[in-house]
Coordinates of C-alpha atoms in Angstrom, one line a residue:
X1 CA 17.9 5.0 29.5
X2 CA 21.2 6.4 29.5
X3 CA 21.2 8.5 26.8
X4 CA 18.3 11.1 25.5
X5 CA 17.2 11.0 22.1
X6 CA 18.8 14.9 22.0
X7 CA 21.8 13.8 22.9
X8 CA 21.9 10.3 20.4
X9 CA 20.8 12.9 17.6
X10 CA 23.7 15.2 18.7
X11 CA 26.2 12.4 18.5
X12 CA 25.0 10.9 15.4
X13 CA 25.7 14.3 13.8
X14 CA 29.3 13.7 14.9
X15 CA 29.4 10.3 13.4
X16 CA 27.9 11.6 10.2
X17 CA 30.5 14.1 9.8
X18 CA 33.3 11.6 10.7
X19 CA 32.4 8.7 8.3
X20 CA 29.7 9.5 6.0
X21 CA 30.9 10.0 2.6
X22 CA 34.3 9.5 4.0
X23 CA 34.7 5.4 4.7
X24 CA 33.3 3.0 1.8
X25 CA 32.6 0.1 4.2
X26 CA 30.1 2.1 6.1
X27 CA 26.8 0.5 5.2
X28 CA 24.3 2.6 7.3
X29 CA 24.2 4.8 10.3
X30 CA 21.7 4.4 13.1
X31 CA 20.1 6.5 16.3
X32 CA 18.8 3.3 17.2
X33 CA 16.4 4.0 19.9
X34 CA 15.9 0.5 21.0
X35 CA 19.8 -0.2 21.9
X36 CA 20.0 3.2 23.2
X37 CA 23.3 3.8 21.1
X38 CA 24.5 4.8 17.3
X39 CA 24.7 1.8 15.6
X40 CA 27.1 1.6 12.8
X41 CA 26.6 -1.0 9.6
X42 CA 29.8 -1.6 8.9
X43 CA 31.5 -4.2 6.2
X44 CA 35.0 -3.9 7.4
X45 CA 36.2 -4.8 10.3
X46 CA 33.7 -3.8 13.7
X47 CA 36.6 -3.2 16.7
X48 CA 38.9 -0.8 14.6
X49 CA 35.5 1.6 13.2
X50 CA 34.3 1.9 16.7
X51 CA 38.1 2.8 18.0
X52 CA 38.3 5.1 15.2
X53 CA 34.8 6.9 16.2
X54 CA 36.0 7.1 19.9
X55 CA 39.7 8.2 19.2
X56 CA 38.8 10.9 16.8
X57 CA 36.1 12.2 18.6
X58 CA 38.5 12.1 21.7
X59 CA 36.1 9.8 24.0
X60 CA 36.9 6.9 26.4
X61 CA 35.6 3.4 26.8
X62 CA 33.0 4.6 28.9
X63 CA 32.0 7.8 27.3
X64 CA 31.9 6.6 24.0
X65 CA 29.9 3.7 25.3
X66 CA 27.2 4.8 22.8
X67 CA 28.5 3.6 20.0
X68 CA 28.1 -0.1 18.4
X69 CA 28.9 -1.5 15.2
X70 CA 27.3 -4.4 13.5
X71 CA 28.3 -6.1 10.7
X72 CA 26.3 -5.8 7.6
X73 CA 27.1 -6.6 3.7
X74 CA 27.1 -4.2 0.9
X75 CA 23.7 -3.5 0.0
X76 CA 22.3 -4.0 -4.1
X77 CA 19.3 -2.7 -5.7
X78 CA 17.1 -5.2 -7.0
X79 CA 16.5 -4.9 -10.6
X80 CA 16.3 -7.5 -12.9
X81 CA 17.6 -7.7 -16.4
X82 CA 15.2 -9.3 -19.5
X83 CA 17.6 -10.3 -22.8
X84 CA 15.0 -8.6 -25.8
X85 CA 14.1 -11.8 -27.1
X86 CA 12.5 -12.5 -23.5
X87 CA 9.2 -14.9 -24.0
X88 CA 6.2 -13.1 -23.6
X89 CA 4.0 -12.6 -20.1
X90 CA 2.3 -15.2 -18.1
X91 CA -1.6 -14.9 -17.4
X92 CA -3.3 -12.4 -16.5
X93 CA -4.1 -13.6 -13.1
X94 CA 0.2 -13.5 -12.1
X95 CA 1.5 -10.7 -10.8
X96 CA 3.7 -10.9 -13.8
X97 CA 0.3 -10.7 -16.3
X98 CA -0.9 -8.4 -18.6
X99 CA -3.3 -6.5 -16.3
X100 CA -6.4 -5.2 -17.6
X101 CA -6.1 -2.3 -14.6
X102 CA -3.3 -1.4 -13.1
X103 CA -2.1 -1.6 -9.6
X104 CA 0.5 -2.0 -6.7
X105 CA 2.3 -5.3 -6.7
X106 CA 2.4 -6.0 -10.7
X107 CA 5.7 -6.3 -12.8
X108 CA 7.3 -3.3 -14.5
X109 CA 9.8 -3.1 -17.2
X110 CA 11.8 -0.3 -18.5
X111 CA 13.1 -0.9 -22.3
X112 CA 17.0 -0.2 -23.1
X113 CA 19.2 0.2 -26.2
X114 CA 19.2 -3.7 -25.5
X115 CA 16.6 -5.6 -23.4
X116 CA 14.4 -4.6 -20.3
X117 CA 15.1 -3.8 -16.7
X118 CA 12.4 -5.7 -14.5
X119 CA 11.0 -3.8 -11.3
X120 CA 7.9 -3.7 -9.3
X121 CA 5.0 -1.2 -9.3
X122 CA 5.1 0.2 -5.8
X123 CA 1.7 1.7 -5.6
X124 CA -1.0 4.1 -7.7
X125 CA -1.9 7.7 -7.1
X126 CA -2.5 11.0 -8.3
X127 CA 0.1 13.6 -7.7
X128 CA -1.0 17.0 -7.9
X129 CA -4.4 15.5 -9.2
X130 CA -1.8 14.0 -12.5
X131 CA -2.7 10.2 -12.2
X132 CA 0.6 7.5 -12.6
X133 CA 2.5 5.3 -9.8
X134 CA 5.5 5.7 -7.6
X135 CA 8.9 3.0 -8.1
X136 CA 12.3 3.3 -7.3
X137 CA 14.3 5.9 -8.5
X138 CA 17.2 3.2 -9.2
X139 CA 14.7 1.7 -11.8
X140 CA 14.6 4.8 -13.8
X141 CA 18.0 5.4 -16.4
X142 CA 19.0 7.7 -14.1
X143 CA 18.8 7.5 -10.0
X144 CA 18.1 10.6 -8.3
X145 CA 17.1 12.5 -12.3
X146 CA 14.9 12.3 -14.9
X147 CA 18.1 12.5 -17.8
X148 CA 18.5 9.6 -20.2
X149 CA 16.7 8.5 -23.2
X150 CA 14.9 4.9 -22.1
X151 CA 12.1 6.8 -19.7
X152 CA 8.8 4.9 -20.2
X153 CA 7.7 2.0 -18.5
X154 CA 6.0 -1.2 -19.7
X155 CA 3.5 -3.5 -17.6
X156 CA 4.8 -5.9 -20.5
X157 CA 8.0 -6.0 -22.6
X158 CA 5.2 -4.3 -25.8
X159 CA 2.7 -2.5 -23.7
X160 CA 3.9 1.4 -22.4
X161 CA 1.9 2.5 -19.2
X162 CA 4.0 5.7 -18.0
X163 CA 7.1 8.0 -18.2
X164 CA 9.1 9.0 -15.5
X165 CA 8.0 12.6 -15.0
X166 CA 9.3 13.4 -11.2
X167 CA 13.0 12.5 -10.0
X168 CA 14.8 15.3 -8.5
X169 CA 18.2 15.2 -7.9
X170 CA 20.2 14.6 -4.9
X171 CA 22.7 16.4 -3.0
X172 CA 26.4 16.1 -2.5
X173 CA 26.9 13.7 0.9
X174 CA 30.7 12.6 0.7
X175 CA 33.6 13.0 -1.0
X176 CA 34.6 8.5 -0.9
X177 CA 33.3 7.2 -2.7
X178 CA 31.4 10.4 -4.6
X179 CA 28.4 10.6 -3.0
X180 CA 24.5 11.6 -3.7
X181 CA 21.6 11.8 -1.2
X182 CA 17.9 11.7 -0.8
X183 CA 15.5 11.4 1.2
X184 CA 14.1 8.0 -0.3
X185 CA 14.5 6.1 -3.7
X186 CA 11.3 7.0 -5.5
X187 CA 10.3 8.2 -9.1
X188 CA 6.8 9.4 -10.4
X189 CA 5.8 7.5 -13.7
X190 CA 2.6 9.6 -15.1
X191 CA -0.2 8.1 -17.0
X192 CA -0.4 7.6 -20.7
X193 CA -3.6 6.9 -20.7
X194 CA -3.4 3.9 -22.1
X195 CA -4.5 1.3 -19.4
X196 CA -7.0 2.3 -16.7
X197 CA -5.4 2.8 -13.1
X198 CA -6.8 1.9 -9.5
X199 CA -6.0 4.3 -6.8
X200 CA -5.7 2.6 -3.7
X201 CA -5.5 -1.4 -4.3
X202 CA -2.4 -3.6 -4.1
X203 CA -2.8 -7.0 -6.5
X204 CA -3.0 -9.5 -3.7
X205 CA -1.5 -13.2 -4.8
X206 CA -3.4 -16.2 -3.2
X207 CA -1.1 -17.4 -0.4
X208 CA 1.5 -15.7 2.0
X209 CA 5.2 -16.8 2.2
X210 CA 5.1 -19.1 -0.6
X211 CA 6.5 -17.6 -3.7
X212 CA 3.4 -18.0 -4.9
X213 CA 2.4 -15.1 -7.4
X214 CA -0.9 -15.9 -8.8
X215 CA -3.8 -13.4 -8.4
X216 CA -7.5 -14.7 -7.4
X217 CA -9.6 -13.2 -9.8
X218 CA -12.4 -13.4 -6.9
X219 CA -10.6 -12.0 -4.6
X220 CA -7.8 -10.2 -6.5
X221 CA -7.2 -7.1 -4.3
X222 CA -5.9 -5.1 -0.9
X223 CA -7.1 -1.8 -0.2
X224 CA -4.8 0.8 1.0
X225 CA -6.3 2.1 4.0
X226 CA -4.3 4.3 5.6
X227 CA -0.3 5.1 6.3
X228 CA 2.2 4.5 9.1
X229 CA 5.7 4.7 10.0
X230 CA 7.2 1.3 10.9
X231 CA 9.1 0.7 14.8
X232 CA 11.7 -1.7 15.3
X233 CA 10.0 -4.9 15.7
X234 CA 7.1 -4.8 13.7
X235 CA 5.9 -7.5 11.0
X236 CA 5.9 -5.6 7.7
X237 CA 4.3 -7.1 4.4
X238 CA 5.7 -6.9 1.3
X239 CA 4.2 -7.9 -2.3
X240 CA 6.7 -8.0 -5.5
X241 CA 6.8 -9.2 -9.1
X242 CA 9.4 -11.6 -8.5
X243 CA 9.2 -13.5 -4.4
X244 CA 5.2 -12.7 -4.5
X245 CA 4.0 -11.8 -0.8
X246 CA 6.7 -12.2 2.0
X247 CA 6.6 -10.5 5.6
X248 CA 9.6 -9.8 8.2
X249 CA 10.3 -8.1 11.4
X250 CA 11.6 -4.1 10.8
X251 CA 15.3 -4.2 12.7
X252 CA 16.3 -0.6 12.3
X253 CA 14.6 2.5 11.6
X254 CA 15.3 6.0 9.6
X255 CA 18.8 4.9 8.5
X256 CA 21.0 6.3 6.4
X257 CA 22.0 4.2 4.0
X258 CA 23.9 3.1 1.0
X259 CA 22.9 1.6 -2.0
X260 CA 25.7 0.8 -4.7
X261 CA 25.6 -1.0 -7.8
X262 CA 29.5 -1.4 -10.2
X263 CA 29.4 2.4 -11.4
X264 CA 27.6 4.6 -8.8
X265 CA 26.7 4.7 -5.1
X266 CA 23.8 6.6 -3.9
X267 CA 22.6 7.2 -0.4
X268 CA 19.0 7.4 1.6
X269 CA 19.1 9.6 4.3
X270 CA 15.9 7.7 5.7
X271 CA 15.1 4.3 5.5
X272 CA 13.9 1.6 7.6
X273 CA 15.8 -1.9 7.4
X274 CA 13.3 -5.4 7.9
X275 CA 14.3 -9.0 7.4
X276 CA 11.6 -9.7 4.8
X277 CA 12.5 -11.8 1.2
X278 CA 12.8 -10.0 -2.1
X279 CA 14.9 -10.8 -4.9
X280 CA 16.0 -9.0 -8.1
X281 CA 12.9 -7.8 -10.0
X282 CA 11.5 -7.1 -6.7
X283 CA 12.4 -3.2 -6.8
X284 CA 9.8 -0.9 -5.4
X285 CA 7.4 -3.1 -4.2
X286 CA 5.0 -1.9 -1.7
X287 CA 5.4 -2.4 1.5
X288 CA 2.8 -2.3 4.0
X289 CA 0.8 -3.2 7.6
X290 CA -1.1 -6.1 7.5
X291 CA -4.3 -4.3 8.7
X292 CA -7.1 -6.7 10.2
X293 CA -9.9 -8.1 7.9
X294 CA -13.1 -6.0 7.7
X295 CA -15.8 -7.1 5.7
X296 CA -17.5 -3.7 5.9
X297 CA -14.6 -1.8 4.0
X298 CA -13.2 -4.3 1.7
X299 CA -11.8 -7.2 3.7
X300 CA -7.6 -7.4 3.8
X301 CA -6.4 -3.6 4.1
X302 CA -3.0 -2.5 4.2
X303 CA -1.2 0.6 6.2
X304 CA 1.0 1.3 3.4
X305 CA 4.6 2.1 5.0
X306 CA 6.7 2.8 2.1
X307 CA 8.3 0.7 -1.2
X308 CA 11.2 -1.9 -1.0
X309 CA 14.7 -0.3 -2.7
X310 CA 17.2 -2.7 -1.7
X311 CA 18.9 -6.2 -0.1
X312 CA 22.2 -6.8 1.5
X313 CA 24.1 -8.9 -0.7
X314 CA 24.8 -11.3 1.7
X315 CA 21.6 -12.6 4.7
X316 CA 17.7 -11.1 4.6
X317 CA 18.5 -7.8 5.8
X318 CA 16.4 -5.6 3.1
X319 CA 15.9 -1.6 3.2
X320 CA 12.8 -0.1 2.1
X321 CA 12.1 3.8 1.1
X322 CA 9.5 5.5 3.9
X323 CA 6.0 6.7 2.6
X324 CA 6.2 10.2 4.5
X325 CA 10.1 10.5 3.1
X326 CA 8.6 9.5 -0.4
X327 CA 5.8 12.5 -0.3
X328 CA 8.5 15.0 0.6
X329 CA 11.3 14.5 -1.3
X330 CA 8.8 14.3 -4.6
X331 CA 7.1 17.0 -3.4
X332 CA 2.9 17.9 -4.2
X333 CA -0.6 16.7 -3.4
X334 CA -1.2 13.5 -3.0
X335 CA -3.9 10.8 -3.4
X336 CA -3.0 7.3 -2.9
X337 CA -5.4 5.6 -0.5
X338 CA -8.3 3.2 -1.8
X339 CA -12.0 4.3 -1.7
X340 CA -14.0 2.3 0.9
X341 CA -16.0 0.2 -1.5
X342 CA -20.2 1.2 -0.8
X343 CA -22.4 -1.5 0.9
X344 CA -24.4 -4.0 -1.1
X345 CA -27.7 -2.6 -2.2
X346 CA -30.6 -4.0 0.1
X347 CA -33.9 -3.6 -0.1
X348 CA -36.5 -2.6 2.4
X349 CA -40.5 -2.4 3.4
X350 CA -42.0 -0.6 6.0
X351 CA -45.6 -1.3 7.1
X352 CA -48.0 -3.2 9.3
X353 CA -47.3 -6.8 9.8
X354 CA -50.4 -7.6 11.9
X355 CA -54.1 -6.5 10.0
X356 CA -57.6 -7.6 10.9
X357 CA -58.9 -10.5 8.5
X358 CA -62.2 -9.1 7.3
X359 CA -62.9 -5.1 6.5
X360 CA -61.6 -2.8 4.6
X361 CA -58.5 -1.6 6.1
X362 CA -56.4 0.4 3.6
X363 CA -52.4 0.1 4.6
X364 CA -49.5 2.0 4.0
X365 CA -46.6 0.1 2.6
X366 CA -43.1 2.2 2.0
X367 CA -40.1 0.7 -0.4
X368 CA -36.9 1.9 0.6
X369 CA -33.1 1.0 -0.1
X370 CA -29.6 1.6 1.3
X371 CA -26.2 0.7 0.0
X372 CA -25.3 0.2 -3.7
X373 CA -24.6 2.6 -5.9
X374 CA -27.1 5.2 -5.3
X375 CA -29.7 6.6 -8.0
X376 CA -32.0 4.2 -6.7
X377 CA -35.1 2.9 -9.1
X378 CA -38.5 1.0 -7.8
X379 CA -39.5 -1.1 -10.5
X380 CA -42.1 -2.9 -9.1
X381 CA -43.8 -3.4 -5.5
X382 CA -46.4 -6.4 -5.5
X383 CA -48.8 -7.9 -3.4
X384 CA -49.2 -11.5 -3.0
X385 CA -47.4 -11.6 -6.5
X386 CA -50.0 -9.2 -7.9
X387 CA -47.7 -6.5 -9.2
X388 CA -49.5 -2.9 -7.3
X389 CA -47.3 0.1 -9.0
X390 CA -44.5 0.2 -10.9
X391 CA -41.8 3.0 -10.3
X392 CA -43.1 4.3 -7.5
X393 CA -41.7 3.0 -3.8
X394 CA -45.0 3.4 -1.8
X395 CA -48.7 1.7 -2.1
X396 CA -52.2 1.5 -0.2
X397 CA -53.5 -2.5 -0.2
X398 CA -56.3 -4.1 1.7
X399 CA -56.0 -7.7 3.3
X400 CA -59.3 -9.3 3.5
X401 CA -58.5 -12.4 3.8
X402 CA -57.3 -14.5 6.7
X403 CA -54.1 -16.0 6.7
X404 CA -50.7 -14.8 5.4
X405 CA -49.7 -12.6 2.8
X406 CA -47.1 -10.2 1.2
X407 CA -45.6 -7.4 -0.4
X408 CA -42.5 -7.2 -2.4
X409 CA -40.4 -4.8 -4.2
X410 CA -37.9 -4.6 -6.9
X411 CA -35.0 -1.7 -6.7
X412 CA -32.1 -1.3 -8.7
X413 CA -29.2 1.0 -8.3
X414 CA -27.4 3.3 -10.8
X415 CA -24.9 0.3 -11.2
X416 CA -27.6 -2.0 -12.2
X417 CA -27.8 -4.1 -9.3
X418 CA -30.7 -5.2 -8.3
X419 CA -32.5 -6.5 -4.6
X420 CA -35.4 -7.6 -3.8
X421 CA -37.0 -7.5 -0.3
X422 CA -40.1 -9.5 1.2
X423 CA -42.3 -8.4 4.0
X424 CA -45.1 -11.0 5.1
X425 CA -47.8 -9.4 6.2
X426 CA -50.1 -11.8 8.9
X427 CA -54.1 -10.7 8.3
X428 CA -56.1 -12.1 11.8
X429 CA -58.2 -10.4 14.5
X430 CA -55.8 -8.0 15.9
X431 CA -57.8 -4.5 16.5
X432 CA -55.9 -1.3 15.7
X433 CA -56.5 1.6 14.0
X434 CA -56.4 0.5 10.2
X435 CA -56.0 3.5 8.3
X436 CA -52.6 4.5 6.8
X437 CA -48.9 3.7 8.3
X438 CA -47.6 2.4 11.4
X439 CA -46.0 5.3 13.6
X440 CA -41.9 5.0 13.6
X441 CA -41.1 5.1 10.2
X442 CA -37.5 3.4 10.7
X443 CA -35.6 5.1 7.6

């Protein structure tokens, strides 16, 4: 490559200082790695920015060969406005339901002086071991604050789940139009208790890339297994109140950005840009990497990469807060990833499977079980459907019959699920020593 990422960093300082804050039709500003240039998103026209860059900053053609301009529209948060008389909720099984738990993915609304504003729950967690979820600033009354009056937040238009507790403000990052930055577009909404929460679990509708927003109760979740940091190219996932699940390629990464609405603009120093669908009401949905399925922790898990804050008002070009940008500019401990649900509880027996037929061999048989819940209860071991003990996970038995027989036992965890395990047991002429257990006790 021609130039070093030192040396793009250096000149997208120069850049920044040239037109950042200073030239309205700047959209966002790039070291974009894969083009090997800065990359200007630019509404006005492309030829006359990049002559401007190169004449103030007194290069040539061929050294100011690193920068490019593309052309990009004016970029919109996407909130969605409810009149008061709005009719109530669909099913519980929508990702616009009343919830019985609550989770990434579901609708949000924040009540005004008149009405709601509609957003999108971007995930769970517990900040500074306080339990609540993390949206878009721009849903709050105030971006980049916690001022205002209308602070709490509804999973319904009657239902309150959460006030905005963390917000901080921005800094000053031009002078036209007036200016404020941060490093993403994020809020903390803490817990009122009133509704249980589920760390770690994105509501997953039933089909991809279909507007389709309804929720499987069988299969109604996807665990957050881990973070990332998107690179240009990637397929990212997204889940909102409003398109459902959708998925694009990222195009840019750790731009700076800006977001404007009629009476403010705001800027994010650090987000990445994807070409995934989302539509008003779509606001700080989580947005994540389509982990492959394993059965053994959950089945569909997510890398979760960050929440969607905005669209280009014009195309699919959509930008999208960074988890790692999120955790710093809101600042504390954080726990956000899903638990890695146990096994199921099985059942075991450990013994001799061969005996002699006649005699009076007394054998060891040994209950044991794994998975579940723990806490783990014997209620019964049997033989031949004779029940032996009760609460107790070993017995002594003879076989003197020829012919097949067997033992059993009953366990149940602390959650009260139960197993049972067989274990035939094959009485013939085999000789061995018939006193007590077999050697290699296998748990």
């Amino acid at each position: 490559m021609k130039y070093s990422y030192a040396q793009l960093s250096t000149y997208r300082d120069r850049v920044a200082d040239l037109l950042l804050g200073q030239d309205p039709q700047l959209q966002f500003l790039d070291l974009d790695e894969r083009a090997n240039s800065i990359t200007l998103g630019y509404s006005g026209n492309l030829e006359s920015v990049v002559a401007r860059v190169r004449r103030d900053l007194a290069l040539t053609e061929q050294s100011g060969d690193w920068v490019r301009a593309e052309r990009v529209a004016p970029a919109r948060p996407d909130t969605k406005s409810y009149a008061a008389t709005s009719a109530s909720m669909l099913t519980a099984s929508s990702l616009t339901g009343q919830a019985d738990t609550i989770v990434a993915g579901l609708v949000i609304h924040r009540a005004l002086a008149s009405g709601y504003k509609g957003c999108t729950l971007g995930f769970t967690a517990k900040r500074n071991n306080v339990i609540g979820f993390v949206t878009n600033s721009h849903c709050t009354e105030d971006m980049y604050g916690t001022g205002g009056t209308y602070n709490s937040f509804g999973q319904t238009f009657t239902r309150t789940i959460g006030t905005e507790s963390v917000d901080p403000s921005g800094y000053t990052c031009g002078a036209l139009p007036p200016t404020e930055c941060r490093g993403a577009d994020a809020a903390f909404i803490q817990s009122n208790g009133a509704v249980p929460y589920r760390i770690g679990f994105i509501a997953k509708p039933s089909s991809r890339n279909t507007g389709n927003l309804t929720v499987s109760l069988s299969d109604p979740y996807i665990r957050i297994a881990s973070t990332g940091t998107a690179v240009a190219g990637m397929t990212v996932e997204k889940i909102g109140a409003v398109t459902g699940w959708t998925s694009g390629a990222v195009t840019h990464t750790c731009v700076t950005a800006m977001i404007q609405e009629d009476s403010w603009f705001k800027r994010v120093a650090c987000a990445d840009k994807a070409l995934y669908a989302a539509e008003n009401g779509d606001s700080g949905s989580p947005v994540f990497l389509w982990l492959p399925y394993n059965p053994s922790e959950g089945g569909v898990q997510a890398g979760l990469l960050g929440i969607h804050s905005s669209g280009e008002i014009e195309g699919n070009s959509k930008y999208f807060s960074r988890i790692d940008r999120i955790e710093s500019d809101l600042g504390g401990s954080w726990e956000y990833l899903g638990p890695v649900p146990p096994s199921p509880l099985q059942a075991h027996i450990w013994g001799w499977t061969d005996v002699l037929a006649s005699g009076s061999c007394q054998l060891i048989y040994s209950a044991h079980a794994t998975g579940g819940a723990g806490g783990y209860s014997f209620s019964s071991m049997t033989t031949d459907g004779v029940i032996v003990s009760t609460g107790s996970n070993s017995i002594t038995v003879a076989f003197p019959s020829a012919g097949s027989h067997w033992v059993s036992v009953t366990v149940t965890d602390a959650a009260s699920t139960v197993s049972t395990a067989t274990f035939t047991v094959q009485a013939d002429g085999t000789n061995f020593e018939c006193y007590g257990a077999p050697p290699g006790n296998p748990f």
